[in-house]
Tab-separated table of C-alpha atoms in Angstrom:
chain	number	residue	atom	x	y	z
A	1	UNK	CA	-73.452	169.908	85.947
A	2	UNK	CA	-72.776	173.538	84.972
A	3	UNK	CA	-72.793	174.515	88.635
A	4	UNK	CA	-70.233	171.805	89.429
A	5	UNK	CA	-67.925	173.028	86.655
A	6	UNK	CA	-68.329	176.606	87.883
A	7	UNK	CA	-67.418	175.641	91.457
A	8	UNK	CA	-64.448	173.573	90.220
A	9	UNK	CA	-63.126	176.509	88.175
A	10	UNK	CA	-63.562	178.816	91.176
A	11	UNK	CA	-61.633	176.338	93.338
A	12	UNK	CA	-58.795	176.060	90.790
A	13	UNK	CA	-58.690	179.829	90.513
A	14	UNK	CA	-58.477	180.173	94.292
A	15	UNK	CA	-55.662	177.631	94.463
A	16	UNK	CA	-53.725	179.397	91.701
A	17	UNK	CA	-54.239	182.731	93.464
A	18	UNK	CA	-53.029	181.238	96.746
A	19	UNK	CA	-49.968	179.735	95.044
A	20	UNK	CA	-49.179	183.074	93.387
A	21	UNK	CA	-49.574	184.992	96.655
A	22	UNK	CA	-47.438	182.444	98.514
A	23	UNK	CA	-44.754	182.571	95.824
A	24	UNK	CA	-44.859	186.359	95.835
A	25	UNK	CA	-44.514	186.482	99.629
A	26	UNK	CA	-41.532	184.130	99.508
A	27	UNK	CA	-40.025	186.166	96.676
A	28	UNK	CA	-40.432	189.439	98.586
A	29	UNK	CA	-39.242	188.079	101.956
A	30	UNK	CA	-36.387	190.199	103.203
A	31	UNK	CA	-33.372	189.129	105.205
A	32	UNK	CA	-30.014	190.631	106.051
A	33	UNK	CA	-27.399	190.541	103.294
A	34	UNK	CA	-23.812	191.792	103.264
A	35	UNK	CA	-22.704	193.709	100.179
A	36	UNK	CA	-18.904	193.656	100.041
A	37	UNK	CA	-17.274	196.284	97.801
A	38	UNK	CA	-13.585	195.810	98.622
A	39	UNK	CA	-11.177	198.512	99.773
A	40	UNK	CA	-12.130	202.115	100.344
A	41	UNK	CA	-12.154	204.092	97.066
A	42	UNK	CA	-8.636	205.179	96.069
A	43	UNK	CA	-9.855	208.355	94.370
A	44	UNK	CA	-10.708	209.997	97.674
A	45	UNK	CA	-14.454	209.806	97.046
A	46	UNK	CA	-16.146	209.924	100.459
A	47	UNK	CA	-18.101	206.839	101.469
A	48	UNK	CA	-21.273	207.773	103.337
A	49	UNK	CA	-24.500	206.027	104.289
A	50	UNK	CA	-26.231	208.241	101.683
A	51	UNK	CA	-24.171	206.553	98.970
A	52	UNK	CA	-25.399	203.149	100.094
A	53	UNK	CA	-29.005	204.353	100.369
A	54	UNK	CA	-28.790	205.603	96.768
A	55	UNK	CA	-27.596	202.167	95.672
A	56	UNK	CA	-30.614	200.665	97.402
A	57	UNK	CA	-32.900	203.117	95.593
A	58	UNK	CA	-31.552	201.827	92.290
A	59	UNK	CA	-32.085	198.220	93.309
A	60	UNK	CA	-35.376	198.227	95.208
A	61	UNK	CA	-38.338	198.635	92.861
A	62	UNK	CA	-40.445	201.358	94.476
A	63	UNK	CA	-43.287	200.794	92.009
A	64	UNK	CA	-43.826	197.378	93.581
A	65	UNK	CA	-42.762	198.271	97.124
A	66	UNK	CA	-44.391	201.693	97.442
A	67	UNK	CA	-44.294	201.838	101.231
A	68	UNK	CA	-40.606	201.005	101.612
A	69	UNK	CA	-38.288	203.584	103.167
A	70	UNK	CA	-34.911	202.864	101.636
A	71	UNK	CA	-33.080	204.315	104.642
A	72	UNK	CA	-34.774	201.747	106.888
A	73	UNK	CA	-33.387	198.892	104.771
A	74	UNK	CA	-29.779	199.903	105.480
A	75	UNK	CA	-28.407	198.083	108.552
A	76	UNK	CA	-24.736	199.082	108.533
A	77	UNK	CA	-22.402	201.164	106.363
A	78	UNK	CA	-18.823	199.915	106.228
A	79	UNK	CA	-16.907	203.079	105.449
A	80	UNK	CA	-14.043	203.660	107.890
A	81	UNK	CA	-11.652	200.840	106.970
A	82	UNK	CA	-13.152	199.106	103.923
A	83	UNK	CA	-16.184	199.509	101.679
A	84	UNK	CA	-19.578	197.852	101.762
A	85	UNK	CA	-22.852	197.730	103.631
A	86	UNK	CA	-25.468	195.428	105.116
A	87	UNK	CA	-29.129	195.748	104.189
A	88	UNK	CA	-32.472	193.963	104.283
A	89	UNK	CA	-32.931	192.584	100.761
A	90	UNK	CA	-34.958	190.052	98.844
A	91	UNK	CA	-33.152	187.267	97.033
A	92	UNK	CA	-33.832	188.968	93.687
A	93	UNK	CA	-32.442	192.290	94.906
A	94	UNK	CA	-29.323	190.549	96.210
A	95	UNK	CA	-28.822	188.958	92.794
A	96	UNK	CA	-29.158	192.359	91.104
A	97	UNK	CA	-26.591	193.874	93.442
A	98	UNK	CA	-24.155	191.023	92.821
A	99	UNK	CA	-24.097	191.973	89.130
A	100	UNK	CA	-23.338	195.656	89.681
A	101	UNK	CA	-19.962	197.205	88.905
A	102	UNK	CA	-17.895	197.701	92.039
A	103	UNK	CA	-19.597	194.913	93.996
A	104	UNK	CA	-17.237	192.063	94.906
A	105	UNK	CA	-19.744	189.727	96.554
A	106	UNK	CA	-23.196	189.594	98.126
A	107	UNK	CA	-24.053	186.967	100.732
A	108	UNK	CA	-26.508	186.470	103.626
A	109	UNK	CA	-25.578	187.668	107.109
A	110	UNK	CA	-25.921	184.471	109.082
A	111	UNK	CA	-26.129	184.045	112.843
A	112	UNK	CA	-23.228	182.286	114.524
A	113	UNK	CA	-22.486	181.257	118.084
A	114	UNK	CA	-19.912	182.212	120.680
A	115	UNK	CA	-17.159	179.668	121.448
A	116	UNK	CA	-15.107	179.192	124.618
A	117	UNK	CA	-6.779	179.739	135.879
A	118	UNK	CA	-3.762	177.938	135.155
A	119	UNK	CA	-3.732	177.987	131.357
A	120	UNK	CA	-0.937	180.521	130.867
A	121	UNK	CA	1.412	178.649	133.206
A	122	UNK	CA	0.604	175.422	131.353
A	123	UNK	CA	1.585	176.830	127.937
A	124	UNK	CA	4.856	178.198	129.291
A	125	UNK	CA	3.853	181.768	130.025
A	126	UNK	CA	4.108	182.069	133.827
A	127	UNK	CA	3.367	185.217	135.768
A	128	UNK	CA	7.032	185.439	136.793
A	129	UNK	CA	7.959	186.543	133.266
A	130	UNK	CA	6.702	190.002	134.144
A	131	UNK	CA	5.805	192.713	131.656
A	132	UNK	CA	7.472	195.604	129.918
A	133	UNK	CA	6.230	199.196	129.924
A	134	UNK	CA	5.217	198.905	126.267
A	135	UNK	CA	2.461	196.421	127.166
A	136	UNK	CA	0.198	199.188	128.467
A	137	UNK	CA	0.212	200.621	124.935
A	138	UNK	CA	-1.267	197.408	123.493
A	139	UNK	CA	-4.984	197.670	122.752
A	140	UNK	CA	-6.947	194.431	122.394
A	141	UNK	CA	-10.310	194.719	120.675
A	142	UNK	CA	-12.690	192.049	121.999
A	143	UNK	CA	-15.619	191.287	119.666
A	144	UNK	CA	-18.087	189.329	121.751
A	145	UNK	CA	-21.124	189.710	124.032
A	146	UNK	CA	-19.834	192.767	125.892
A	147	UNK	CA	-18.137	193.100	129.261
A	148	UNK	CA	-18.917	193.578	132.968
A	149	UNK	CA	-16.655	196.538	133.786
A	150	UNK	CA	-16.934	196.477	137.595
A	151	UNK	CA	-14.995	193.216	138.004
A	152	UNK	CA	-11.522	193.319	139.564
A	153	UNK	CA	-10.107	191.917	136.328
A	154	UNK	CA	-10.828	195.272	134.696
A	155	UNK	CA	-10.098	197.905	137.334
A	156	UNK	CA	-7.690	200.621	136.208
A	157	UNK	CA	-5.573	201.015	139.338
A	158	UNK	CA	-2.037	201.812	138.205
A	159	UNK	CA	-3.020	202.564	134.605
A	160	UNK	CA	-2.266	205.908	133.003
A	161	UNK	CA	-4.403	207.558	130.316
A	162	UNK	CA	-5.158	205.643	127.084
A	163	UNK	CA	-2.424	205.556	124.414
A	164	UNK	CA	-2.391	208.602	122.126
A	165	UNK	CA	-3.090	206.396	119.097
A	166	UNK	CA	-6.542	205.531	120.473
A	167	UNK	CA	-9.352	207.111	118.426
A	168	UNK	CA	-12.336	205.172	119.714
A	169	UNK	CA	-15.315	206.117	121.859
A	170	UNK	CA	-17.116	204.858	124.955
A	171	UNK	CA	-20.669	204.260	123.790
A	172	UNK	CA	-21.930	203.910	127.315
A	173	UNK	CA	-25.026	205.144	129.066
A	174	UNK	CA	-26.305	205.260	132.624
A	175	UNK	CA	-25.359	201.638	133.303
A	176	UNK	CA	-21.905	201.520	131.695
A	177	UNK	CA	-18.707	203.557	131.980
A	178	UNK	CA	-15.189	203.052	130.651
A	179	UNK	CA	-11.913	203.610	132.529
A	180	UNK	CA	-8.187	203.529	131.804
A	181	UNK	CA	-8.308	199.708	131.472
A	182	UNK	CA	-11.480	199.422	129.384
A	183	UNK	CA	-10.714	202.444	127.212
A	184	UNK	CA	-13.532	202.091	124.706
A	185	UNK	CA	-16.807	200.311	124.063
A	186	UNK	CA	-19.373	200.080	121.278
A	187	UNK	CA	-22.436	197.945	120.648
A	188	UNK	CA	-24.158	196.931	117.418
A	189	UNK	CA	-27.859	196.180	117.396
A	190	UNK	CA	-29.113	193.735	114.800
A	191	UNK	CA	-32.414	192.363	113.587
A	192	UNK	CA	-32.376	189.732	116.357
A	193	UNK	CA	-32.061	192.323	119.124
A	194	UNK	CA	-34.876	191.982	121.656
A	195	UNK	CA	-36.133	194.410	124.261
A	196	UNK	CA	-34.926	192.246	127.142
A	197	UNK	CA	-31.350	192.444	125.840
A	198	UNK	CA	-29.090	194.972	127.567
A	199	UNK	CA	-28.854	197.903	125.173
A	200	UNK	CA	-25.289	198.874	126.014
A	201	UNK	CA	-21.803	197.309	125.895
A	202	UNK	CA	-22.602	195.558	129.201
A	203	UNK	CA	-22.363	191.780	128.969
A	204	UNK	CA	-25.651	189.892	129.119
A	205	UNK	CA	-24.273	186.325	128.927
A	206	UNK	CA	-20.818	186.339	130.546
A	207	UNK	CA	-18.994	184.988	127.488
A	208	UNK	CA	-17.471	188.308	126.456
A	209	UNK	CA	-16.351	189.073	130.001
A	210	UNK	CA	-14.745	185.632	130.226
A	211	UNK	CA	-12.873	186.024	126.928
A	212	UNK	CA	-11.729	189.570	127.721
A	213	UNK	CA	-10.290	188.420	131.059
A	214	UNK	CA	-8.437	185.557	129.345
A	215	UNK	CA	-6.818	187.984	126.917
A	216	UNK	CA	-6.027	190.940	129.166
A	217	UNK	CA	-7.555	190.545	132.620
A	218	UNK	CA	-5.673	191.916	135.619
A	219	UNK	CA	-4.160	189.412	138.037
A	220	UNK	CA	-6.830	188.566	140.649
A	221	UNK	CA	-5.688	186.475	143.621
A	222	UNK	CA	-7.790	183.887	145.475
A	223	UNK	CA	-10.027	183.255	142.475
A	224	UNK	CA	-12.039	180.023	142.533
A	225	UNK	CA	-15.398	178.403	141.884
A	226	UNK	CA	-16.709	178.003	145.415
A	227	UNK	CA	-13.245	176.966	146.580
A	228	UNK	CA	-12.407	174.754	143.583
A	229	UNK	CA	-9.336	175.649	141.528
A	230	UNK	CA	-8.120	178.263	143.982
A	231	UNK	CA	-5.383	180.454	142.533
A	232	UNK	CA	-4.597	183.660	140.680
A	233	UNK	CA	-6.711	184.364	137.607
A	234	UNK	CA	-5.036	186.550	134.993
A	235	UNK	CA	-4.988	187.309	131.311
A	236	UNK	CA	-2.193	186.767	128.814
A	237	UNK	CA	-1.257	190.454	128.860
A	238	UNK	CA	-2.612	191.961	132.110
A	239	UNK	CA	-1.144	195.383	131.349
A	240	UNK	CA	-2.920	195.700	127.997
A	241	UNK	CA	-5.941	197.928	127.404
A	242	UNK	CA	-9.308	196.561	126.299
A	243	UNK	CA	-11.688	197.930	123.686
A	244	UNK	CA	-15.110	196.275	123.723
A	245	UNK	CA	-17.230	195.671	120.616
A	246	UNK	CA	-20.522	193.997	121.520
A	247	UNK	CA	-21.777	192.055	118.499
A	248	UNK	CA	-23.471	189.108	120.248
A	249	UNK	CA	-26.958	189.083	121.756
A	250	UNK	CA	-29.228	186.410	123.181
A	251	UNK	CA	-30.023	185.104	119.684
A	252	UNK	CA	-26.402	184.883	118.564
A	253	UNK	CA	-23.834	186.991	116.730
A	254	UNK	CA	-24.507	188.522	113.313
A	255	UNK	CA	-21.833	188.475	110.614
A	256	UNK	CA	-23.004	191.939	109.502
A	257	UNK	CA	-22.351	193.244	113.020
A	258	UNK	CA	-18.938	191.547	113.090
A	259	UNK	CA	-17.957	193.464	109.953
A	260	UNK	CA	-19.276	196.728	111.411
A	261	UNK	CA	-17.151	196.161	114.521
A	262	UNK	CA	-14.056	195.303	112.457
A	263	UNK	CA	-14.593	198.467	110.406
A	264	UNK	CA	-14.592	200.520	113.621
A	265	UNK	CA	-11.831	198.602	115.416
A	266	UNK	CA	-9.342	199.184	112.594
A	267	UNK	CA	-10.059	202.915	112.537
A	268	UNK	CA	-10.099	203.116	116.362
A	269	UNK	CA	-6.490	201.939	116.555
A	270	UNK	CA	-6.567	198.467	118.116
A	271	UNK	CA	-3.450	196.267	117.858
A	272	UNK	CA	-5.063	192.861	118.302
A	273	UNK	CA	-8.588	191.596	117.646
A	274	UNK	CA	-9.950	188.702	119.697
A	275	UNK	CA	-13.207	187.167	118.449
A	276	UNK	CA	-14.316	183.875	120.003
A	277	UNK	CA	-17.098	183.420	117.471
A	278	UNK	CA	-17.556	181.327	114.384
A	279	UNK	CA	-19.730	179.238	112.133
A	280	UNK	CA	-19.399	176.793	109.269
A	281	UNK	CA	-16.737	178.125	106.911
A	282	UNK	CA	-18.028	178.949	103.388
A	283	UNK	CA	-16.112	177.436	100.482
A	284	UNK	CA	-15.297	180.895	99.102
A	285	UNK	CA	-13.537	183.474	101.282
A	286	UNK	CA	-15.296	186.267	99.341
A	287	UNK	CA	-18.564	184.994	100.826
A	288	UNK	CA	-17.124	184.641	104.335
A	289	UNK	CA	-17.688	187.772	106.413
A	290	UNK	CA	-15.228	186.623	109.079
A	291	UNK	CA	-12.479	186.080	106.502
A	292	UNK	CA	-13.194	189.443	104.836
A	293	UNK	CA	-13.087	191.363	108.107
A	294	UNK	CA	-9.953	189.584	109.311
A	295	UNK	CA	-8.255	190.259	105.966
A	296	UNK	CA	-8.746	194.018	106.190
A	297	UNK	CA	-7.537	194.000	109.791
A	298	UNK	CA	-4.428	192.014	108.835
A	299	UNK	CA	-3.653	194.368	105.950
A	300	UNK	CA	-3.691	197.157	108.541
A	301	UNK	CA	-1.174	195.338	110.742
A	302	UNK	CA	-3.677	193.932	113.253
A	303	UNK	CA	-3.414	190.336	114.478
A	304	UNK	CA	-6.823	188.617	114.417
A	305	UNK	CA	-7.310	185.705	116.828
A	306	UNK	CA	-10.517	183.702	116.378
A	307	UNK	CA	-12.054	180.471	117.619
A	308	UNK	CA	-11.409	177.302	115.637
A	309	UNK	CA	-14.746	175.967	116.861
A	310	UNK	CA	-16.208	173.718	119.543
A	311	UNK	CA	-16.695	170.665	117.333
A	312	UNK	CA	-14.377	167.816	116.361
A	313	UNK	CA	-12.207	165.873	116.001
A	314	UNK	CA	-14.085	164.904	112.833
A	315	UNK	CA	-13.106	166.292	109.433
A	316	UNK	CA	-14.361	169.701	108.292
A	317	UNK	CA	-15.212	170.892	111.804
A	318	UNK	CA	-12.525	173.599	112.056
A	319	UNK	CA	-13.837	177.155	111.681
A	320	UNK	CA	-12.131	180.414	110.680
A	321	UNK	CA	-9.597	178.779	108.377
A	322	UNK	CA	-8.398	181.701	106.246
A	323	UNK	CA	-4.568	181.903	106.186
A	324	UNK	CA	-4.664	185.361	107.782
A	325	UNK	CA	-6.769	184.223	110.747
A	326	UNK	CA	-5.034	182.885	113.859
A	327	UNK	CA	-7.508	180.134	114.789
A	328	UNK	CA	-7.295	178.847	118.341
A	329	UNK	CA	-8.863	175.575	119.478
A	330	UNK	CA	-9.214	173.812	122.801
A	331	UNK	CA	-6.328	171.645	123.938
A	332	UNK	CA	-5.357	169.511	126.902
A	333	UNK	CA	-5.096	170.805	130.449
A	334	UNK	CA	-2.742	170.052	133.302
A	335	UNK	CA	-5.353	169.303	135.939
A	336	UNK	CA	-8.676	167.598	136.537
A	337	UNK	CA	-11.472	168.009	139.055
A	338	UNK	CA	-11.917	164.516	140.460
A	339	UNK	CA	-15.209	163.400	141.994
A	340	UNK	CA	-14.939	159.851	143.356
A	341	UNK	CA	-17.851	157.414	143.538
A	342	UNK	CA	-17.661	155.034	146.528
A	343	UNK	CA	-19.978	152.019	146.667
A	344	UNK	CA	-21.202	150.130	149.709
A	345	UNK	CA	-18.792	147.268	148.945
A	346	UNK	CA	-15.856	149.653	149.368
A	347	UNK	CA	-14.961	149.953	145.694
A	348	UNK	CA	-14.121	153.452	144.480
A	349	UNK	CA	-14.510	154.725	140.920
A	350	UNK	CA	-12.919	157.938	139.756
A	351	UNK	CA	-15.051	160.395	137.808
A	352	UNK	CA	-14.905	164.035	136.824
A	353	UNK	CA	-17.147	166.932	137.716
A	354	UNK	CA	-17.266	170.442	139.077
A	355	UNK	CA	-19.900	170.753	141.777
A	356	UNK	CA	-20.231	172.251	145.241
A	357	UNK	CA	-22.496	169.668	146.873
A	358	UNK	CA	-20.862	167.805	149.762
A	359	UNK	CA	-22.578	164.561	150.780
A	360	UNK	CA	-20.603	164.580	154.073
A	361	UNK	CA	-19.344	161.030	153.472
A	362	UNK	CA	-22.857	159.581	153.850
A	363	UNK	CA	-24.128	156.678	151.737
A	364	UNK	CA	-27.415	156.903	149.826
A	365	UNK	CA	-29.408	154.265	147.921
A	366	UNK	CA	-28.506	153.769	144.261
A	367	UNK	CA	-31.095	153.500	141.490
A	368	UNK	CA	-30.693	152.974	137.748
A	369	UNK	CA	-32.458	155.585	135.620
A	370	UNK	CA	-33.996	152.865	133.452
A	371	UNK	CA	-35.789	151.497	136.527
A	372	UNK	CA	-37.485	154.807	137.363
A	373	UNK	CA	-39.371	156.040	134.289
A	374	UNK	CA	-42.053	158.662	134.771
A	375	UNK	CA	-45.551	157.845	133.500
A	376	UNK	CA	-45.745	160.934	131.308
A	377	UNK	CA	-42.259	161.262	129.797
A	378	UNK	CA	-40.413	158.035	130.560
A	379	UNK	CA	-40.965	156.420	127.163
A	380	UNK	CA	-38.540	154.095	125.410
A	381	UNK	CA	-34.937	154.504	126.492
A	382	UNK	CA	-35.294	158.095	127.695
A	383	UNK	CA	-35.168	157.215	131.389
A	384	UNK	CA	-31.936	155.229	130.845
A	385	UNK	CA	-30.305	158.418	129.625
A	386	UNK	CA	-32.133	160.570	132.209
A	387	UNK	CA	-33.477	162.714	129.366
A	388	UNK	CA	-35.565	165.741	130.323
A	389	UNK	CA	-38.351	164.845	132.754
A	390	UNK	CA	-38.221	161.129	131.939
A	391	UNK	CA	-37.587	160.092	135.565
A	392	UNK	CA	-40.176	159.687	138.302
A	393	UNK	CA	-39.207	162.188	141.006
A	394	UNK	CA	-40.897	160.104	143.726
A	395	UNK	CA	-38.953	156.935	142.810
A	396	UNK	CA	-35.575	158.652	142.903
A	397	UNK	CA	-36.179	160.923	145.887
A	398	UNK	CA	-33.239	160.762	148.296
A	399	UNK	CA	-31.275	158.430	145.993
A	400	UNK	CA	-28.287	158.636	143.656
A	401	UNK	CA	-29.218	157.983	140.013
A	402	UNK	CA	-27.053	156.098	137.502
A	403	UNK	CA	-27.537	157.398	133.947
A	404	UNK	CA	-26.291	155.714	130.781
A	405	UNK	CA	-24.205	157.639	128.266
A	406	UNK	CA	-26.017	159.864	125.740
A	407	UNK	CA	-27.351	157.960	122.746
A	408	UNK	CA	-26.394	158.520	119.083
A	409	UNK	CA	-28.816	161.464	118.880
A	410	UNK	CA	-27.074	163.187	121.766
A	411	UNK	CA	-29.816	162.576	124.305
A	412	UNK	CA	-28.512	162.905	127.836
A	413	UNK	CA	-29.368	164.142	131.295
A	414	UNK	CA	-31.613	167.153	130.827
A	415	UNK	CA	-30.901	170.602	132.205
A	416	UNK	CA	-33.599	171.969	134.482
A	417	UNK	CA	-35.426	168.639	134.744
A	418	UNK	CA	-37.733	168.273	137.737
A	419	UNK	CA	-36.026	165.126	138.989
A	420	UNK	CA	-32.668	166.861	139.588
A	421	UNK	CA	-33.959	168.475	142.763
A	422	UNK	CA	-35.435	165.213	144.029
A	423	UNK	CA	-32.253	163.127	143.813
A	424	UNK	CA	-29.261	163.340	146.131
A	425	UNK	CA	-26.821	162.841	143.283
A	426	UNK	CA	-26.302	161.585	139.751
A	427	UNK	CA	-23.661	159.403	138.098
A	428	UNK	CA	-23.357	160.311	134.436
A	429	UNK	CA	-21.578	158.267	131.790
A	430	UNK	CA	-19.434	158.896	128.708
A	431	UNK	CA	-17.483	156.770	126.237
A	432	UNK	CA	-14.376	157.737	128.178
A	433	UNK	CA	-13.573	160.011	131.080
A	434	UNK	CA	-12.988	163.242	129.243
A	435	UNK	CA	-10.367	165.761	130.297
A	436	UNK	CA	-12.738	168.702	130.247
A	437	UNK	CA	-14.968	169.038	133.280
A	438	UNK	CA	-18.599	168.236	132.622
A	439	UNK	CA	-21.921	169.188	134.158
A	440	UNK	CA	-20.562	172.134	136.095
A	441	UNK	CA	-23.906	173.555	137.188
A	442	UNK	CA	-25.774	170.616	138.671
A	443	UNK	CA	-28.236	171.228	141.519
A	444	UNK	CA	-27.003	168.020	143.177
A	445	UNK	CA	-23.772	166.042	143.566
A	446	UNK	CA	-22.561	164.587	140.263
A	447	UNK	CA	-19.738	162.534	138.786
A	448	UNK	CA	-18.937	161.692	135.158
A	449	UNK	CA	-17.583	158.119	134.807
A	450	UNK	CA	-16.499	155.987	131.852
A	451	UNK	CA	-18.415	153.093	130.292
A	452	UNK	CA	-16.530	150.345	132.121
A	453	UNK	CA	-17.164	151.931	135.502
A	454	UNK	CA	-20.806	152.477	134.574
A	455	UNK	CA	-21.129	148.767	133.843
A	456	UNK	CA	-19.585	147.809	137.191
A	457	UNK	CA	-21.841	150.211	139.091
A	458	UNK	CA	-24.878	148.829	137.226
A	459	UNK	CA	-23.910	145.257	138.205
A	460	UNK	CA	-23.567	146.372	141.827
A	461	UNK	CA	-27.085	147.854	141.728
A	462	UNK	CA	-28.514	144.570	140.404
A	463	UNK	CA	-26.707	142.505	143.050
A	464	UNK	CA	-27.923	144.643	145.936
A	465	UNK	CA	-31.571	145.133	144.941
């Protein structure tokens, strides 16, 4: 009996020790926080990284964390245009900082996502308007995933030297150079930076290049996607200069890096800031890094244009809602890319898609996705929606597949699924034919039809089995 009690006490002690260690590990877990301290000091006191390191020394208990190098905890010092810093802190340390004199707010640096040839004509800004000589003095700071400087949209033919007000740098290296169009570039590494990321202002995803060309890309004639949408691609202000601030990497965009870029962009002398990024808007602007950065830019006479988000039209889906942020959302367009579906009985249904696969007017057998489930992954309704690898590649080989609309959980035809390459085409379905083009990168012919047309095509399949 005594031995049993001894073992029980040992077990309880081990559990308590494990709980204490687990609690301690959670308590000491560090993550990126932003410490916002308002405007730059009015008394002329210099703001340096050393000042912020000293604050960290006062906050971080070295008796408990003996091996911590306080300098390594500091991620960014905001010192050129406003005051604050970003650092790796525990929750307890963040709470201590929030109670210090001179600290306005302390909040986590979250990760957010990026948001995204006839648009300018459509909104009443045709190329025929022309441009004035002052436009080449406008500097647009693009905070995004970088830029691909060799594209025709960014060549500097006809551009003179950068405006005298420009105080920025070109943080390039062997694989990146600036010119008189792209007059400056910086990049901001964060905790999510990985070795495979391009460690320079060069774009690794294409989003930043796309957004920069929309804002200030040169006019490029004969632009198209494999012949679709042929025309002249140009930015809103083709004569403007571009300053690149790379804050987005493969894992997303850090709010701490956004603030670091804003701090630099204001001091560099940009006139406009374009940032197609965003996340869920906090209830308090003092805990919203995007609102804080945009505020300081606005106070300095800089217009800040940001994305209103990719969600909606439900309530509370708009992002970047501070009164001093110009939030831009998607709207209608003046054209569609039509991909017609013609059945063997001669009936034609009109769908939407952007693809480059020409079936040469030939007819191919139709098959419903729900009739071709794979043995391994075709469970439940997955094959109806053509989810992932739910279709049997042998059953659909050489055929055109009809897929139902995505279900309430958003399940729909999977990217990179094995069956894509086996089929000759796919007919996808939505609640209505949307105005935006869908499924632009399919490895086979595709068309996006509405529910009524889906039902008629399904009936045709059943009649002709």
